[in-house]
Amino acid sequence: MSEQPPTPSATPELACDIFCAVIDNFGDIGVCWRLARQLQAEYGWRVRLFVDDLKVFHALCPAVDATLARQEALGVVIEHWHDPAHAGDRLDIADVVIEAFACELPPAYVAAMARRARKPVWVNLEYLSGEDWVADFHTRPSPHPRYPLEKTFFFPGLGAGTGGVLKERDLDARRLAFDAPAWWREHVQGEPPGADSTVISLFAYENPAVDSLLAQWRDGAEPVVLLVPEGRISGALARFFGVPRFAAGTTARAGALRAHALGFVEQPRFDALLWAADINFVRGEDSFVRAQWACKPFVWHIYPQADDAHLPKLDAALAHYTQALDASARASTERFWHAWNGAGTPDWADFSRHRRAQEARAASWAGELAAIGDLAANLVTHVLARLPRG
Ligand code: TRH
């Protein structure tokens, strides 16, 4: 969509309000916070972020004080959206209004949008899916039933014709400048493991397949070093190693497996975990995207939905990612991802046999994904084309 990404100097300094309702976990605010920072830092927009759960936000950005109604962090104004009808201390309507993931805007805010002389550009930011239909629905307009307002649906995606996914301008440069020894000293109090070890990061929901996988790593011929951010999978690690808690700072060993529990870090530091590992297990939406930019093989634990609605999304992502692999590596990756998402038992030996091919593919896939353009750039282009003149 944006072969020519908009440059900050060519972009008017717009006011932008983003509304985010946290459903669960970290993904909703994770995506909104990343987008807010990018619009502010890369385009100079004045961004205000309405969030209904500041405690979850605090985990991603410790500077956020969960007791404050209004505050600023990293150049973004943050409002505690304490009630669905609440629309800030003053009813200031921005030039650009983003409702994330179909959260409903406060009725008074929508009414004021309709009264504004220059109507705001109103965007509903959808969840990411790699499915083909996304390109057809991306940027479709939806006129408001009562007001002279139009909202458009902006779809993140993994294929041409979609909104793409977020990627900061300096991300590749930061990845290439990653100081691995410093990271290992800070987070694991030691030097990076030798080349004979496979380093795996594990960020996942509770997963019945994890016990089998831990046992395979323990009993394998190659040393495995596991990096586990504290969270929903930690209980399974504690049970496996027979320790009361697998809390940050814990190290446990069994056979060829050494596992380190890590503290949850602020969002800008999350990528370094992915860069430190050889293979990344990620989940949800935002960490799934970051794993793709890390240019390392990855395994996705997709957010489970009712009626298995997530399974076509899993297969769509697999189709993009494995496209250039040979039939055997492709089938093995599919088997492993399916097993990690509830269909079968993961077979590490089968999966890791294709490691070199997966590494090459992870790098080429990141290049293909980048060709769609970064979501923030695509969104800015979309907004500028719809901004009322005058
Ligand atoms: O937390 P998630 O599972 O989030 C979600 C939500 O469940 C949401 O409702 C659902 O719709 C969506 O998934 C699909 O996974 P995700 O999206 O990867 O978000 C995790 C965020 O946490 C991501 O921004 C990275 C960040 N993070 C840190 O900042 N520090 C850390 O130490 C870790 C482990 C993660």
PDB file of C-alpha atoms in Angstrom, residues 209-323:
ATOM      1  CA  ALA A 209       1.738 -29.991  24.931  1.00  0.00           C
ATOM      2  CA  VAL A 210       4.426 -28.331  27.019  1.00  0.00           C
ATOM      3  CA  ASP A 211       5.119 -31.345  29.250  1.00  0.00           C
ATOM      4  CA  SER A 212       5.974 -33.551  26.315  1.00  0.00           C
ATOM      5  CA  LEU A 213       8.174 -30.865  24.808  1.00  0.00           C
ATOM      6  CA  LEU A 214      10.051 -30.220  28.048  1.00  0.00           C
ATOM      7  CA  ALA A 215      10.670 -33.969  28.356  1.00  0.00           C
ATOM      8  CA  GLN A 216      11.997 -34.112  24.774  1.00  0.00           C
ATOM      9  CA  TRP A 217      14.378 -31.226  25.452  1.00  0.00           C
ATOM     10  CA  ARG A 218      15.495 -32.849  28.716  1.00  0.00           C
ATOM     11  CA  ASP A 219      16.156 -36.194  27.050  1.00  0.00           C
ATOM     12  CA  GLY A 220      17.662 -34.843  23.826  1.00  0.00           C
ATOM     13  CA  ALA A 221      21.296 -35.111  22.735  1.00  0.00           C
ATOM     14  CA  GLU A 222      21.751 -31.330  22.278  1.00  0.00           C
ATOM     15  CA  PRO A 223      21.779 -28.804  25.129  1.00  0.00           C
ATOM     16  CA  VAL A 224      18.684 -26.592  25.209  1.00  0.00           C
ATOM     17  CA  VAL A 225      18.568 -23.286  27.093  1.00  0.00           C
ATOM     18  CA  LEU A 226      15.032 -22.128  27.702  1.00  0.00           C
ATOM     19  CA  LEU A 227      14.099 -18.507  28.468  1.00  0.00           C
ATOM     20  CA  VAL A 228      10.643 -18.211  30.015  1.00  0.00           C
ATOM     21  CA  PRO A 229       9.070 -14.853  30.838  1.00  0.00           C
ATOM     22  CA  GLU A 230       6.988 -15.185  33.981  1.00  0.00           C
ATOM     23  CA  GLY A 231       3.351 -15.755  33.050  1.00  0.00           C
ATOM     24  CA  ARG A 232       0.638 -18.222  32.207  1.00  0.00           C
ATOM     25  CA  ILE A 233       2.991 -21.106  31.321  1.00  0.00           C
ATOM     26  CA  SER A 234       5.141 -20.717  34.467  1.00  0.00           C
ATOM     27  CA  GLY A 235       3.030 -23.149  36.527  1.00  0.00           C
ATOM     28  CA  ALA A 236       3.746 -25.957  34.070  1.00  0.00           C
ATOM     29  CA  LEU A 237       7.487 -25.279  34.317  1.00  0.00           C
ATOM     30  CA  ALA A 238       7.319 -25.379  38.125  1.00  0.00           C
ATOM     31  CA  ARG A 239       5.514 -28.724  38.028  1.00  0.00           C
ATOM     32  CA  PHE A 240       7.946 -30.175  35.507  1.00  0.00           C
ATOM     33  CA  PHE A 241      11.014 -29.216  37.539  1.00  0.00           C
ATOM     34  CA  GLY A 242       9.350 -29.997  40.877  1.00  0.00           C
ATOM     35  CA  VAL A 243       9.850 -26.510  42.303  1.00  0.00           C
ATOM     36  CA  PRO A 244       7.200 -24.479  44.165  1.00  0.00           C
ATOM     37  CA  ARG A 245       7.239 -21.562  41.682  1.00  0.00           C
ATOM     38  CA  PHE A 246       9.035 -20.832  38.452  1.00  0.00           C
ATOM     39  CA  ALA A 247       9.346 -17.146  39.283  1.00  0.00           C
ATOM     40  CA  ALA A 248      11.724 -14.603  37.752  1.00  0.00           C
ATOM     41  CA  GLY A 249      15.296 -15.389  38.736  1.00  0.00           C
ATOM     42  CA  THR A 250      14.710 -19.157  39.008  1.00  0.00           C
ATOM     43  CA  THR A 251      17.048 -21.467  37.105  1.00  0.00           C
ATOM     44  CA  ALA A 252      16.269 -25.165  36.829  1.00  0.00           C
ATOM     45  CA  ARG A 253      18.090 -28.059  35.173  1.00  0.00           C
ATOM     46  CA  ALA A 254      17.079 -31.531  34.025  1.00  0.00           C
ATOM     47  CA  GLY A 255      19.174 -33.623  31.599  1.00  0.00           C
ATOM     48  CA  ALA A 256      20.064 -31.548  28.537  1.00  0.00           C
ATOM     49  CA  LEU A 257      17.604 -28.800  29.510  1.00  0.00           C
ATOM     50  CA  ARG A 258      18.426 -25.638  31.434  1.00  0.00           C
ATOM     51  CA  ALA A 259      15.579 -23.189  31.987  1.00  0.00           C
ATOM     52  CA  HIS A 260      15.633 -19.595  33.217  1.00  0.00           C
ATOM     53  CA  ALA A 261      12.556 -17.723  34.424  1.00  0.00           C
ATOM     54  CA  LEU A 262      12.683 -14.053  33.433  1.00  0.00           C
ATOM     55  CA  GLY A 263      10.870 -11.026  34.771  1.00  0.00           C
ATOM     56  CA  PHE A 264       8.318  -9.285  32.548  1.00  0.00           C
ATOM     57  CA  VAL A 265      10.108  -6.362  30.885  1.00  0.00           C
ATOM     58  CA  GLU A 266       8.725  -3.070  29.562  1.00  0.00           C
ATOM     59  CA  GLN A 267       7.538  -3.368  25.987  1.00  0.00           C
ATOM     60  CA  PRO A 268      10.446  -1.710  24.153  1.00  0.00           C
ATOM     61  CA  ARG A 269      12.787  -4.269  25.747  1.00  0.00           C
ATOM     62  CA  PHE A 270      10.751  -7.323  24.755  1.00  0.00           C
ATOM     63  CA  ASP A 271      12.358  -7.664  21.311  1.00  0.00           C
ATOM     64  CA  ALA A 272      15.755  -8.321  22.872  1.00  0.00           C
ATOM     65  CA  LEU A 273      14.459 -11.609  24.279  1.00  0.00           C
ATOM     66  CA  LEU A 274      13.595 -12.712  20.738  1.00  0.00           C
ATOM     67  CA  TRP A 275      17.004 -11.600  19.452  1.00  0.00           C
ATOM     68  CA  ALA A 276      18.751 -13.519  22.255  1.00  0.00           C
ATOM     69  CA  ALA A 277      17.071 -16.800  21.284  1.00  0.00           C
ATOM     70  CA  ASP A 278      17.545 -19.095  18.265  1.00  0.00           C
ATOM     71  CA  ILE A 279      13.870 -20.086  18.139  1.00  0.00           C
ATOM     72  CA  ASN A 280      10.930 -18.164  19.598  1.00  0.00           C
ATOM     73  CA  PHE A 281       7.625 -19.443  20.903  1.00  0.00           C
ATOM     74  CA  VAL A 282       5.198 -16.512  20.840  1.00  0.00           C
ATOM     75  CA  ARG A 283       1.464 -15.991  21.259  1.00  0.00           C
ATOM     76  CA  GLY A 284      -1.502 -13.659  20.701  1.00  0.00           C
ATOM     77  CA  GLU A 285      -0.880 -10.855  18.234  1.00  0.00           C
ATOM     78  CA  ASP A 286       1.910  -8.456  19.091  1.00  0.00           C
ATOM     79  CA  SER A 287       4.602 -10.949  20.136  1.00  0.00           C
ATOM     80  CA  PHE A 288       3.691 -13.005  17.048  1.00  0.00           C
ATOM     81  CA  VAL A 289       4.480  -9.955  14.913  1.00  0.00           C
ATOM     82  CA  ARG A 290       7.707  -9.194  16.771  1.00  0.00           C
ATOM     83  CA  ALA A 291       8.904 -12.776  16.244  1.00  0.00           C
ATOM     84  CA  GLN A 292       8.548 -12.261  12.506  1.00  0.00           C
ATOM     85  CA  TRP A 293      10.695  -9.117  12.621  1.00  0.00           C
ATOM     86  CA  ALA A 294      13.293 -10.995  14.710  1.00  0.00           C
ATOM     87  CA  CYS A 295      14.145 -13.035  11.580  1.00  0.00           C
ATOM     88  CA  LYS A 296      14.367 -16.254  13.620  1.00  0.00           C
ATOM     89  CA  PRO A 297      12.275 -19.430  13.308  1.00  0.00           C
ATOM     90  CA  PHE A 298       9.200 -19.166  15.516  1.00  0.00           C
ATOM     91  CA  VAL A 299       6.208 -21.144  16.716  1.00  0.00           C
ATOM     92  CA  TRP A 300       2.876 -19.413  17.277  1.00  0.00           C
ATOM     93  CA  HIS A 301       0.453 -20.188  20.096  1.00  0.00           C
ATOM     94  CA  ILE A 302      -2.583 -18.458  18.648  1.00  0.00           C
ATOM     95  CA  TYR A 303      -5.189 -16.858  20.928  1.00  0.00           C
ATOM     96  CA  PRO A 304      -7.920 -19.522  21.118  1.00  0.00           C
ATOM     97  CA  GLN A 305     -11.395 -18.411  20.050  1.00  0.00           C
ATOM     98  CA  ALA A 306     -14.859 -19.937  20.389  1.00  0.00           C
ATOM     99  CA  ASP A 307     -15.795 -22.554  17.778  1.00  0.00           C
ATOM    100  CA  ASP A 308     -12.137 -22.901  16.742  1.00  0.00           C
ATOM    101  CA  ALA A 309     -12.426 -19.655  14.763  1.00  0.00           C
ATOM    102  CA  HIS A 310      -8.678 -19.237  15.286  1.00  0.00           C
ATOM    103  CA  LEU A 311      -7.700 -22.337  13.301  1.00  0.00           C
ATOM    104  CA  PRO A 312      -8.127 -20.822   9.811  1.00  0.00           C
ATOM    105  CA  LYS A 313      -6.002 -17.880  11.006  1.00  0.00           C
ATOM    106  CA  LEU A 314      -3.310 -20.264  12.169  1.00  0.00           C
ATOM    107  CA  ASP A 315      -3.275 -22.015   8.795  1.00  0.00           C
ATOM    108  CA  ALA A 316      -3.271 -18.715   6.912  1.00  0.00           C
ATOM    109  CA  ALA A 317      -0.202 -17.573   8.836  1.00  0.00           C
ATOM    110  CA  LEU A 318       1.454 -20.937   8.223  1.00  0.00           C
ATOM    111  CA  ALA A 319       0.757 -20.650   4.515  1.00  0.00           C
ATOM    112  CA  HIS A 320       2.553 -17.280   4.334  1.00  0.00           C
ATOM    113  CA  TYR A 321       5.464 -18.278   6.526  1.00  0.00           C
ATOM    114  CA  THR A 322       6.133 -21.729   5.072  1.00  0.00           C
ATOM    115  CA  GLN A 323       5.463 -20.789   1.449  1.00  0.00           C
TER     116      GLN A 323
END
